[in-house]
Amino acid sequence: TIYRDTAGTNGAWLWIKKVGTNNQGWVVLEGDSGWRDITSLVPPELFGVTSGHYLRVRRTDAGVWMDGRFLKGTASATAFNVPTGFEHSSSDGAKGTLIPTDPPGIAGKMQYRAGGGFEWKATGAGNGFGLFNYMSDRAWPSTLPGNPV
């Protein structure tokens, strides 16, 4: 069974019934939350400046994107959680690299924490800029976090 949400509630337009009965077991087949600014939802220690910084997330049917600007360059890791519906699928501590998109930004490692959430660890001093993407098998968010970009 396929359901089309003509209002595109929370960015979800097309749903498919995978398992279960009643309203259980629906999965988004086509959706895009649009970019959401979640800067106010993460610890300020994540950033190397007090203005012009951000952390944004975007959920699509293909996965989740995270975009950061002025992520602090430090040897110690800064932990943070992402909003419900934007969590990663893995709990094995897998890692991904945040590639600088704004030279002379630094590269760094965005690492999944086994208990949930992420931690950012830079490879040097300065500020990191860039994109990171990952898969999510979590339910589509029932409300969208932060503010639209």
PDB file of N, CA and C in Angstrom, residues 3-104:
ATOM      1  N   TYR A   3       0.751   5.546   0.247  1.00  0.00           N
ATOM      2  CA  TYR A   3      -0.072   6.686   0.640  1.00  0.00           C
ATOM      3  C   TYR A   3       0.637   7.966   0.212  1.00  0.00           C
ATOM      4  N   ARG A   4      -0.090   8.865  -0.444  1.00  0.00           N
ATOM      5  CA  ARG A   4       0.460  10.162  -0.834  1.00  0.00           C
ATOM      6  C   ARG A   4      -0.126  11.232   0.086  1.00  0.00           C
ATOM      7  N   ASP A   5       0.770  11.938   0.776  1.00  0.00           N
ATOM      8  CA  ASP A   5       0.362  13.045   1.649  1.00  0.00           C
ATOM      9  C   ASP A   5       0.418  14.315   0.805  1.00  0.00           C
ATOM     10  N   THR A   6      -0.725  14.793   0.367  1.00  0.00           N
ATOM     11  CA  THR A   6      -0.770  15.956  -0.529  1.00  0.00           C
ATOM     12  C   THR A   6      -0.305  17.238   0.156  1.00  0.00           C
ATOM     13  N   ALA A   7      -0.263  17.245   1.483  1.00  0.00           N
ATOM     14  CA  ALA A   7       0.241  18.411   2.215  1.00  0.00           C
ATOM     15  C   ALA A   7       1.744  18.323   2.440  1.00  0.00           C
ATOM     16  N   GLY A   8       2.347  17.147   2.230  1.00  0.00           N
ATOM     17  CA  GLY A   8       3.782  16.982   2.468  1.00  0.00           C
ATOM     18  C   GLY A   8       4.152  17.261   3.918  1.00  0.00           C
ATOM     19  N   THR A   9       3.378  16.732   4.842  1.00  0.00           N
ATOM     20  CA  THR A   9       3.578  16.981   6.268  1.00  0.00           C
ATOM     21  C   THR A   9       5.024  16.682   6.686  1.00  0.00           C
ATOM     22  N   ASN A  10       5.672  17.653   7.273  1.00  0.00           N
ATOM     23  CA  ASN A  10       7.072  17.559   7.705  1.00  0.00           C
ATOM     24  C   ASN A  10       8.003  17.127   6.573  1.00  0.00           C
ATOM     25  N   GLY A  11       7.615  17.415   5.351  1.00  0.00           N
ATOM     26  CA  GLY A  11       8.453  17.111   4.201  1.00  0.00           C
ATOM     27  C   GLY A  11       8.276  15.712   3.648  1.00  0.00           C
ATOM     28  N   ALA A  12       7.391  14.915   4.223  1.00  0.00           N
ATOM     29  CA  ALA A  12       7.157  13.542   3.753  1.00  0.00           C
ATOM     30  C   ALA A  12       5.967  13.533   2.793  1.00  0.00           C
ATOM     31  N   TRP A  13       6.212  13.150   1.542  1.00  0.00           N
ATOM     32  CA  TRP A  13       5.186  13.185   0.517  1.00  0.00           C
ATOM     33  C   TRP A  13       4.608  11.822   0.179  1.00  0.00           C
ATOM     34  N   LEU A  14       5.451  10.798   0.194  1.00  0.00           N
ATOM     35  CA  LEU A  14       5.020   9.477  -0.234  1.00  0.00           C
ATOM     36  C   LEU A  14       5.448   8.440   0.794  1.00  0.00           C
ATOM     37  N   TRP A  15       4.499   7.623   1.242  1.00  0.00           N
ATOM     38  CA  TRP A  15       4.738   6.602   2.270  1.00  0.00           C
ATOM     39  C   TRP A  15       4.413   5.224   1.707  1.00  0.00           C
ATOM     40  N   ILE A  16       5.105   4.197   2.187  1.00  0.00           N
ATOM     41  CA  ILE A  16       4.800   2.822   1.805  1.00  0.00           C
ATOM     42  C   ILE A  16       4.613   1.994   3.076  1.00  0.00           C
ATOM     43  N   LYS A  17       3.615   1.128   3.052  1.00  0.00           N
ATOM     44  CA  LYS A  17       3.334   0.239   4.179  1.00  0.00           C
ATOM     45  C   LYS A  17       4.248  -0.976   4.053  1.00  0.00           C
ATOM     46  N   LYS A  18       5.183  -1.122   5.013  1.00  0.00           N
ATOM     47  CA  LYS A  18       6.144  -2.229   4.962  1.00  0.00           C
ATOM     48  C   LYS A  18       5.691  -3.423   5.803  1.00  0.00           C
ATOM     49  N   VAL A  19       5.300  -3.151   7.049  1.00  0.00           N
ATOM     50  CA  VAL A  19       4.888  -4.221   7.966  1.00  0.00           C
ATOM     51  C   VAL A  19       3.823  -3.691   8.916  1.00  0.00           C
ATOM     52  N   GLY A  20       3.255  -4.586   9.698  1.00  0.00           N
ATOM     53  CA  GLY A  20       2.354  -4.176  10.768  1.00  0.00           C
ATOM     54  C   GLY A  20       0.918  -3.966  10.333  1.00  0.00           C
ATOM     55  N   THR A  21       0.129  -3.523  11.313  1.00  0.00           N
ATOM     56  CA  THR A  21      -1.287  -3.259  11.087  1.00  0.00           C
ATOM     57  C   THR A  21      -1.610  -1.848  11.542  1.00  0.00           C
ATOM     58  N   ASN A  22      -2.788  -1.402  11.197  1.00  0.00           N
ATOM     59  CA  ASN A  22      -3.254  -0.056  11.554  1.00  0.00           C
ATOM     60  C   ASN A  22      -2.263   0.997  11.059  1.00  0.00           C
ATOM     61  N   ASN A  23      -1.853   1.920  11.952  1.00  0.00           N
ATOM     62  CA  ASN A  23      -0.958   2.991  11.517  1.00  0.00           C
ATOM     63  C   ASN A  23       0.517   2.654  11.755  1.00  0.00           C
ATOM     64  N   GLN A  24       0.836   1.418  12.038  1.00  0.00           N
ATOM     65  CA  GLN A  24       2.214   0.988  12.264  1.00  0.00           C
ATOM     66  C   GLN A  24       2.857   0.505  10.958  1.00  0.00           C
ATOM     67  N   GLY A  25       4.189   0.637  10.854  1.00  0.00           N
ATOM     68  CA  GLY A  25       4.927   0.065   9.738  1.00  0.00           C
ATOM     69  C   GLY A  25       5.017   0.904   8.483  1.00  0.00           C
ATOM     70  N   TRP A  26       4.668   2.175   8.555  1.00  0.00           N
ATOM     71  CA  TRP A  26       4.774   3.055   7.397  1.00  0.00           C
ATOM     72  C   TRP A  26       6.187   3.632   7.327  1.00  0.00           C
ATOM     73  N   VAL A  27       6.754   3.670   6.115  1.00  0.00           N
ATOM     74  CA  VAL A  27       8.100   4.190   5.885  1.00  0.00           C
ATOM     75  C   VAL A  27       8.024   5.227   4.768  1.00  0.00           C
ATOM     76  N   VAL A  28       8.770   6.323   4.931  1.00  0.00           N
ATOM     77  CA  VAL A  28       8.774   7.372   3.910  1.00  0.00           C
ATOM     78  C   VAL A  28       9.513   6.882   2.677  1.00  0.00           C
ATOM     79  N   LEU A  29       8.834   6.983   1.561  1.00  0.00           N
ATOM     80  CA  LEU A  29       9.390   6.591   0.272  1.00  0.00           C
ATOM     81  C   LEU A  29       9.966   7.813  -0.445  1.00  0.00           C
ATOM     82  N   GLU A  30       9.324   8.957  -0.249  1.00  0.00           N
ATOM     83  CA  GLU A  30       9.792  10.210  -0.835  1.00  0.00           C
ATOM     84  C   GLU A  30       9.587  11.320   0.182  1.00  0.00           C
ATOM     85  N   GLY A  31      10.691  11.936   0.622  1.00  0.00           N
ATOM     86  CA  GLY A  31      10.581  13.001   1.603  1.00  0.00           C
ATOM     87  C   GLY A  31      11.837  13.848   1.667  1.00  0.00           C
ATOM     88  N   ASP A  32      11.670  15.075   2.116  1.00  0.00           N
ATOM     89  CA  ASP A  32      12.778  16.002   2.293  1.00  0.00           C
ATOM     90  C   ASP A  32      12.357  17.053   3.313  1.00  0.00           C
ATOM     91  N   SER A  33      13.009  17.050   4.460  1.00  0.00           N
ATOM     92  CA  SER A  33      12.664  18.007   5.509  1.00  0.00           C
ATOM     93  C   SER A  33      13.117  19.419   5.183  1.00  0.00           C
ATOM     94  N   GLY A  34      14.005  19.551   4.199  1.00  0.00           N
ATOM     95  CA  GLY A  34      14.656  20.831   3.949  1.00  0.00           C
ATOM     96  C   GLY A  34      15.710  21.050   5.038  1.00  0.00           C
ATOM     97  N   TRP A  35      16.596  21.992   4.815  1.00  0.00           N
ATOM     98  CA  TRP A  35      17.633  22.278   5.817  1.00  0.00           C
ATOM     99  C   TRP A  35      17.009  22.895   7.060  1.00  0.00           C
ATOM    100  N   ARG A  36      17.425  22.392   8.216  1.00  0.00           N
ATOM    101  CA  ARG A  36      16.943  22.876   9.515  1.00  0.00           C
ATOM    102  C   ARG A  36      18.138  23.343  10.330  1.00  0.00           C
ATOM    103  N   ASP A  37      18.088  24.555  10.833  1.00  0.00           N
ATOM    104  CA  ASP A  37      19.161  25.090  11.666  1.00  0.00           C
ATOM    105  C   ASP A  37      18.949  24.618  13.097  1.00  0.00           C
ATOM    106  N   ILE A  38      19.884  23.791  13.596  1.00  0.00           N
ATOM    107  CA  ILE A  38      19.771  23.250  14.956  1.00  0.00           C
ATOM    108  C   ILE A  38      20.873  23.808  15.865  1.00  0.00           C
ATOM    109  N   THR A  39      21.453  24.934  15.490  1.00  0.00           N
ATOM    110  CA  THR A  39      22.537  25.547  16.256  1.00  0.00           C
ATOM    111  C   THR A  39      22.171  25.704  17.724  1.00  0.00           C
ATOM    112  N   SER A  40      20.960  26.132  18.001  1.00  0.00           N
ATOM    113  CA  SER A  40      20.546  26.382  19.390  1.00  0.00           C
ATOM    114  C   SER A  40      20.329  25.088  20.173  1.00  0.00           C
ATOM    115  N   LEU A  41      20.326  23.938  19.489  1.00  0.00           N
ATOM    116  CA  LEU A  41      20.064  22.666  20.155  1.00  0.00           C
ATOM    117  C   LEU A  41      21.333  21.895  20.504  1.00  0.00           C
ATOM    118  N   VAL A  42      22.497  22.418  20.122  1.00  0.00           N
ATOM    119  CA  VAL A  42      23.766  21.741  20.413  1.00  0.00           C
ATOM    120  C   VAL A  42      24.613  22.606  21.338  1.00  0.00           C
ATOM    121  N   PRO A  43      25.592  22.007  22.040  1.00  0.00           N
ATOM    122  CA  PRO A  43      26.387  22.784  22.987  1.00  0.00           C
ATOM    123  C   PRO A  43      27.212  23.871  22.291  1.00  0.00           C
ATOM    124  N   PRO A  44      27.302  25.057  22.888  1.00  0.00           N
ATOM    125  CA  PRO A  44      28.080  26.138  22.283  1.00  0.00           C
ATOM    126  C   PRO A  44      29.561  25.796  22.143  1.00  0.00           C
ATOM    127  N   GLU A  45      30.061  24.847  22.944  1.00  0.00           N
ATOM    128  CA  GLU A  45      31.471  24.440  22.858  1.00  0.00           C
ATOM    129  C   GLU A  45      31.798  23.812  21.508  1.00  0.00           C
ATOM    130  N   LEU A  46      30.792  23.463  20.739  1.00  0.00           N
ATOM    131  CA  LEU A  46      31.004  22.856  19.431  1.00  0.00           C
ATOM    132  C   LEU A  46      31.606  23.855  18.445  1.00  0.00           C
ATOM    133  N   PHE A  47      31.437  25.134  18.720  1.00  0.00           N
ATOM    134  CA  PHE A  47      31.833  26.171  17.772  1.00  0.00           C
ATOM    135  C   PHE A  47      33.054  26.947  18.243  1.00  0.00           C
ATOM    136  N   GLY A  48      33.856  27.412  17.263  1.00  0.00           N
ATOM    137  CA  GLY A  48      35.070  28.161  17.561  1.00  0.00           C
ATOM    138  C   GLY A  48      34.875  29.659  17.552  1.00  0.00           C
ATOM    139  N   VAL A  49      33.685  30.135  17.255  1.00  0.00           N
ATOM    140  CA  VAL A  49      33.372  31.561  17.245  1.00  0.00           C
ATOM    141  C   VAL A  49      32.012  31.759  17.899  1.00  0.00           C
ATOM    142  N   THR A  50      31.690  32.994  18.220  1.00  0.00           N
ATOM    143  CA  THR A  50      30.404  33.259  18.877  1.00  0.00           C
ATOM    144  C   THR A  50      29.349  33.805  17.918  1.00  0.00           C
ATOM    145  N   SER A  51      29.736  34.096  16.675  1.00  0.00           N
ATOM    146  CA  SER A  51      28.733  34.534  15.699  1.00  0.00           C
ATOM    147  C   SER A  51      29.105  33.992  14.321  1.00  0.00           C
ATOM    148  N   GLY A  52      28.106  33.852  13.473  1.00  0.00           N
ATOM    149  CA  GLY A  52      28.323  33.368  12.124  1.00  0.00           C
ATOM    150  C   GLY A  52      28.455  31.857  12.018  1.00  0.00           C
ATOM    151  N   HIS A  53      28.297  31.142  13.103  1.00  0.00           N
ATOM    152  CA  HIS A  53      28.426  29.681  13.113  1.00  0.00           C
ATOM    153  C   HIS A  53      27.056  29.033  12.992  1.00  0.00           C
ATOM    154  N   TYR A  54      27.060  27.756  12.575  1.00  0.00           N
ATOM    155  CA  TYR A  54      25.796  27.023  12.548  1.00  0.00           C
ATOM    156  C   TYR A  54      26.037  25.528  12.458  1.00  0.00           C
ATOM    157  N   LEU A  55      24.995  24.783  12.796  1.00  0.00           N
ATOM    158  CA  LEU A  55      24.912  23.355  12.527  1.00  0.00           C
ATOM    159  C   LEU A  55      23.508  23.132  11.978  1.00  0.00           C
ATOM    160  N   ARG A  56      23.450  22.530  10.797  1.00  0.00           N
ATOM    161  CA  ARG A  56      22.176  22.295  10.124  1.00  0.00           C
ATOM    162  C   ARG A  56      22.036  20.813   9.805  1.00  0.00           C
ATOM    163  N   VAL A  57      20.806  20.341   9.781  1.00  0.00           N
ATOM    164  CA  VAL A  57      20.523  18.960   9.375  1.00  0.00           C
ATOM    165  C   VAL A  57      19.425  18.957   8.328  1.00  0.00           C
ATOM    166  N   ARG A  58      19.440  17.883   7.528  1.00  0.00           N
ATOM    167  CA  ARG A  58      18.415  17.716   6.498  1.00  0.00           C
ATOM    168  C   ARG A  58      18.137  16.227   6.356  1.00  0.00           C
ATOM    169  N   ARG A  59      16.893  15.838   6.503  1.00  0.00           N
ATOM    170  CA  ARG A  59      16.511  14.429   6.363  1.00  0.00           C
ATOM    171  C   ARG A  59      15.826  14.248   5.017  1.00  0.00           C
ATOM    172  N   THR A  60      16.298  13.285   4.249  1.00  0.00           N
ATOM    173  CA  THR A  60      15.641  12.910   3.002  1.00  0.00           C
ATOM    174  C   THR A  60      15.367  11.413   3.066  1.00  0.00           C
ATOM    175  N   ASP A  61      14.639  10.916   2.086  1.00  0.00           N
ATOM    176  CA  ASP A  61      14.392   9.476   2.056  1.00  0.00           C
ATOM    177  C   ASP A  61      15.700   8.718   1.857  1.00  0.00           C
ATOM    178  N   ALA A  62      16.739   9.379   1.349  1.00  0.00           N
ATOM    179  CA  ALA A  62      18.028   8.730   1.104  1.00  0.00           C
ATOM    180  C   ALA A  62      18.969   8.789   2.309  1.00  0.00           C
ATOM    181  N   GLY A  63      18.653   9.547   3.320  1.00  0.00           N
ATOM    182  CA  GLY A  63      19.534   9.650   4.488  1.00  0.00           C
ATOM    183  C   GLY A  63      19.472  11.017   5.130  1.00  0.00           C
ATOM    184  N   VAL A  64      20.523  11.343   5.884  1.00  0.00           N
ATOM    185  CA  VAL A  64      20.594  12.608   6.616  1.00  0.00           C
ATOM    186  C   VAL A  64      21.878  13.326   6.237  1.00  0.00           C
ATOM    187  N   TRP A  65      21.772  14.623   6.068  1.00  0.00           N
ATOM    188  CA  TRP A  65      22.930  15.482   5.829  1.00  0.00           C
ATOM    189  C   TRP A  65      23.111  16.398   7.021  1.00  0.00           C
ATOM    190  N   MET A  66      24.360  16.655   7.369  1.00  0.00           N
ATOM    191  CA  MET A  66      24.699  17.589   8.431  1.00  0.00           C
ATOM    192  C   MET A  66      25.686  18.589   7.830  1.00  0.00           C
ATOM    193  N   ASP A  67      25.470  19.864   8.071  1.00  0.00           N
ATOM    194  CA  ASP A  67      26.315  20.930   7.535  1.00  0.00           C
ATOM    195  C   ASP A  67      26.754  21.813   8.695  1.00  0.00           C
ATOM    196  N   GLY A  68      28.055  21.944   8.876  1.00  0.00           N
ATOM    197  CA  GLY A  68      28.563  22.738   9.985  1.00  0.00           C
ATOM    198  C   GLY A  68      29.482  23.843   9.519  1.00  0.00           C
ATOM    199  N   ARG A  69      29.459  24.951  10.248  1.00  0.00           N
ATOM    200  CA  ARG A  69      30.326  26.095   9.956  1.00  0.00           C
ATOM    201  C   ARG A  69      30.927  26.585  11.256  1.00  0.00           C
ATOM    202  N   PHE A  70      32.235  26.757  11.253  1.00  0.00           N
ATOM    203  CA  PHE A  70      33.010  27.195  12.415  1.00  0.00           C
ATOM    204  C   PHE A  70      32.986  26.170  13.541  1.00  0.00           C
ATOM    205  N   LEU A  71      33.089  24.873  13.178  1.00  0.00           N
ATOM    206  CA  LEU A  71      33.223  23.844  14.198  1.00  0.00           C
ATOM    207  C   LEU A  71      34.617  23.976  14.791  1.00  0.00           C
ATOM    208  N   LYS A  72      34.686  24.011  16.096  1.00  0.00           N
ATOM    209  CA  LYS A  72      35.941  24.316  16.794  1.00  0.00           C
ATOM    210  C   LYS A  72      37.008  23.251  16.541  1.00  0.00           C
ATOM    211  N   GLY A  73      38.205  23.734  16.236  1.00  0.00           N
ATOM    212  CA  GLY A  73      39.355  22.851  16.082  1.00  0.00           C
ATOM    213  C   GLY A  73      40.003  22.608  17.428  1.00  0.00           C
ATOM    214  N   THR A  74      39.853  21.417  17.945  1.00  0.00           N
ATOM    215  CA  THR A  74      40.424  21.060  19.236  1.00  0.00           C
ATOM    216  C   THR A  74      40.717  19.569  19.259  1.00  0.00           C
ATOM    217  N   ALA A  75      41.689  19.191  20.033  1.00  0.00           N
ATOM    218  CA  ALA A  75      42.072  17.774  20.105  1.00  0.00           C
ATOM    219  C   ALA A  75      41.048  16.943  20.872  1.00  0.00           C
ATOM    220  N   SER A  76      40.305  17.573  21.764  1.00  0.00           N
ATOM    221  CA  SER A  76      39.295  16.818  22.516  1.00  0.00           C
ATOM    222  C   SER A  76      37.977  16.823  21.748  1.00  0.00           C
ATOM    223  N   ALA A  77      37.212  15.773  21.911  1.00  0.00           N
ATOM    224  CA  ALA A  77      35.955  15.626  21.185  1.00  0.00           C
ATOM    225  C   ALA A  77      34.831  16.387  21.881  1.00  0.00           C
ATOM    226  N   THR A  78      33.927  16.959  21.092  1.00  0.00           N
ATOM    227  CA  THR A  78      32.738  17.619  21.603  1.00  0.00           C
ATOM    228  C   THR A  78      31.530  16.782  21.217  1.00  0.00           C
ATOM    229  N   ALA A  79      30.792  16.303  22.207  1.00  0.00           N
ATOM    230  CA  ALA A  79      29.646  15.425  21.968  1.00  0.00           C
ATOM    231  C   ALA A  79      28.358  16.229  21.857  1.00  0.00           C
ATOM    232  N   PHE A  80      27.451  15.738  21.026  1.00  0.00           N
ATOM    233  CA  PHE A  80      26.137  16.361  20.899  1.00  0.00           C
ATOM    234  C   PHE A  80      25.158  15.345  20.324  1.00  0.00           C
ATOM    235  N   ASN A  81      23.882  15.606  20.524  1.00  0.00           N
ATOM    236  CA  ASN A  81      22.826  14.751  19.990  1.00  0.00           C
ATOM    237  C   ASN A  81      22.119  15.467  18.850  1.00  0.00           C
ATOM    238  N   VAL A  82      21.551  14.687  17.966  1.00  0.00           N
ATOM    239  CA  VAL A  82      20.724  15.250  16.908  1.00  0.00           C
ATOM    240  C   VAL A  82      19.271  14.984  17.269  1.00  0.00           C
ATOM    241  N   PRO A  83      18.357  15.758  16.723  1.00  0.00           N
ATOM    242  CA  PRO A  83      16.940  15.610  17.071  1.00  0.00           C
ATOM    243  C   PRO A  83      16.361  14.251  16.645  1.00  0.00           C
ATOM    244  N   THR A  84      15.265  13.893  17.275  1.00  0.00           N
ATOM    245  CA  THR A  84      14.537  12.658  16.963  1.00  0.00           C
ATOM    246  C   THR A  84      14.166  12.630  15.486  1.00  0.00           C
ATOM    247  N   GLY A  85      14.414  11.478  14.868  1.00  0.00           N
ATOM    248  CA  GLY A  85      14.141  11.309  13.451  1.00  0.00           C
ATOM    249  C   GLY A  85      15.338  11.625  12.579  1.00  0.00           C
ATOM    250  N   PHE A  86      16.408  12.146  13.177  1.00  0.00           N
ATOM    251  CA  PHE A  86      17.625  12.479  12.445  1.00  0.00           C
ATOM    252  C   PHE A  86      18.806  11.638  12.946  1.00  0.00           C
ATOM    253  N   GLU A  87      18.532  10.647  13.809  1.00  0.00           N
ATOM    254  CA  GLU A  87      19.590   9.822  14.374  1.00  0.00           C
ATOM    255  C   GLU A  87      20.171   8.904  13.306  1.00  0.00           C
ATOM    256  N   HIS A  88      21.393   8.454  13.542  1.00  0.00           N
ATOM    257  CA  HIS A  88      22.044   7.533  12.612  1.00  0.00           C
ATOM    258  C   HIS A  88      21.583   6.108  12.858  1.00  0.00           C
ATOM    259  N   SER A  89      21.774   5.252  11.871  1.00  0.00           N
ATOM    260  CA  SER A  89      21.365   3.856  11.971  1.00  0.00           C
ATOM    261  C   SER A  89      22.348   3.024  12.774  1.00  0.00           C
ATOM    262  N   SER A  90      23.606   3.427  12.773  1.00  0.00           N
ATOM    263  CA  SER A  90      24.662   2.616  13.363  1.00  0.00           C
ATOM    264  C   SER A  90      24.838   2.903  14.843  1.00  0.00           C
ATOM    265  N   SER A  91      25.192   1.881  15.594  1.00  0.00           N
ATOM    266  CA  SER A  91      25.555   2.088  16.998  1.00  0.00           C
ATOM    267  C   SER A  91      26.916   1.450  17.258  1.00  0.00           C
ATOM    268  N   ASP A  92      27.673   1.219  16.179  1.00  0.00           N
ATOM    269  CA  ASP A  92      28.943   0.521  16.315  1.00  0.00           C
ATOM    270  C   ASP A  92      30.145   1.449  16.399  1.00  0.00           C
ATOM    271  N   GLY A  93      29.926   2.745  16.506  1.00  0.00           N
ATOM    272  CA  GLY A  93      31.040   3.679  16.612  1.00  0.00           C
ATOM    273  C   GLY A  93      31.692   3.974  15.271  1.00  0.00           C
ATOM    274  N   ALA A  94      30.984   3.721  14.166  1.00  0.00           N
ATOM    275  CA  ALA A  94      31.543   4.002  12.841  1.00  0.00           C
ATOM    276  C   ALA A  94      31.876   5.482  12.725  1.00  0.00           C
ATOM    277  N   LYS A  95      32.788   5.793  11.833  1.00  0.00           N
ATOM    278  CA  LYS A  95      33.260   7.170  11.701  1.00  0.00           C
ATOM    279  C   LYS A  95      33.031   7.682  10.293  1.00  0.00           C
ATOM    280  N   GLY A  96      32.997   8.985  10.171  1.00  0.00           N
ATOM    281  CA  GLY A  96      32.946   9.624   8.873  1.00  0.00           C
ATOM    282  C   GLY A  96      33.809  10.858   8.914  1.00  0.00           C
ATOM    283  N   THR A  97      34.257  11.315   7.775  1.00  0.00           N
ATOM    284  CA  THR A  97      35.126  12.477   7.715  1.00  0.00           C
ATOM    285  C   THR A  97      34.344  13.679   7.234  1.00  0.00           C
ATOM    286  N   LEU A  98      34.524  14.775   7.932  1.00  0.00           N
ATOM    287  CA  LEU A  98      33.939  16.036   7.505  1.00  0.00           C
ATOM    288  C   LEU A  98      34.987  16.707   6.627  1.00  0.00           C
ATOM    289  N   ILE A  99      34.683  16.899   5.382  1.00  0.00           N
ATOM    290  CA  ILE A  99      35.619  17.481   4.432  1.00  0.00           C
ATOM    291  C   ILE A  99      35.445  18.999   4.441  1.00  0.00           C
ATOM    292  N   PRO A 100      36.542  19.745   4.559  1.00  0.00           N
ATOM    293  CA  PRO A 100      36.404  21.203   4.560  1.00  0.00           C
ATOM    294  C   PRO A 100      35.830  21.704   3.241  1.00  0.00           C
ATOM    295  N   THR A 101      34.856  22.594   3.327  1.00  0.00           N
ATOM    296  CA  THR A 101      34.255  23.168   2.127  1.00  0.00           C
ATOM    297  C   THR A 101      34.598  24.644   1.987  1.00  0.00           C
ATOM    298  N   ASP A 102      35.312  25.200   2.952  1.00  0.00           N
ATOM    299  CA  ASP A 102      35.627  26.627   2.956  1.00  0.00           C
ATOM    300  C   ASP A 102      37.066  26.810   3.423  1.00  0.00           C
ATOM    301  N   PRO A 103      38.061  26.665   2.518  1.00  0.00           N
ATOM    302  CA  PRO A 103      39.454  26.814   2.931  1.00  0.00           C
ATOM    303  C   PRO A 103      39.653  28.158   3.601  1.00  0.00           C
ATOM    304  N   PRO A 104      40.515  28.258   4.600  1.00  0.00           N
ATOM    305  CA  PRO A 104      41.453  27.243   5.057  1.00  0.00           C
ATOM    306  C   PRO A 104      40.904  26.411   6.212  1.00  0.00           C
TER     307      PRO A 104
END
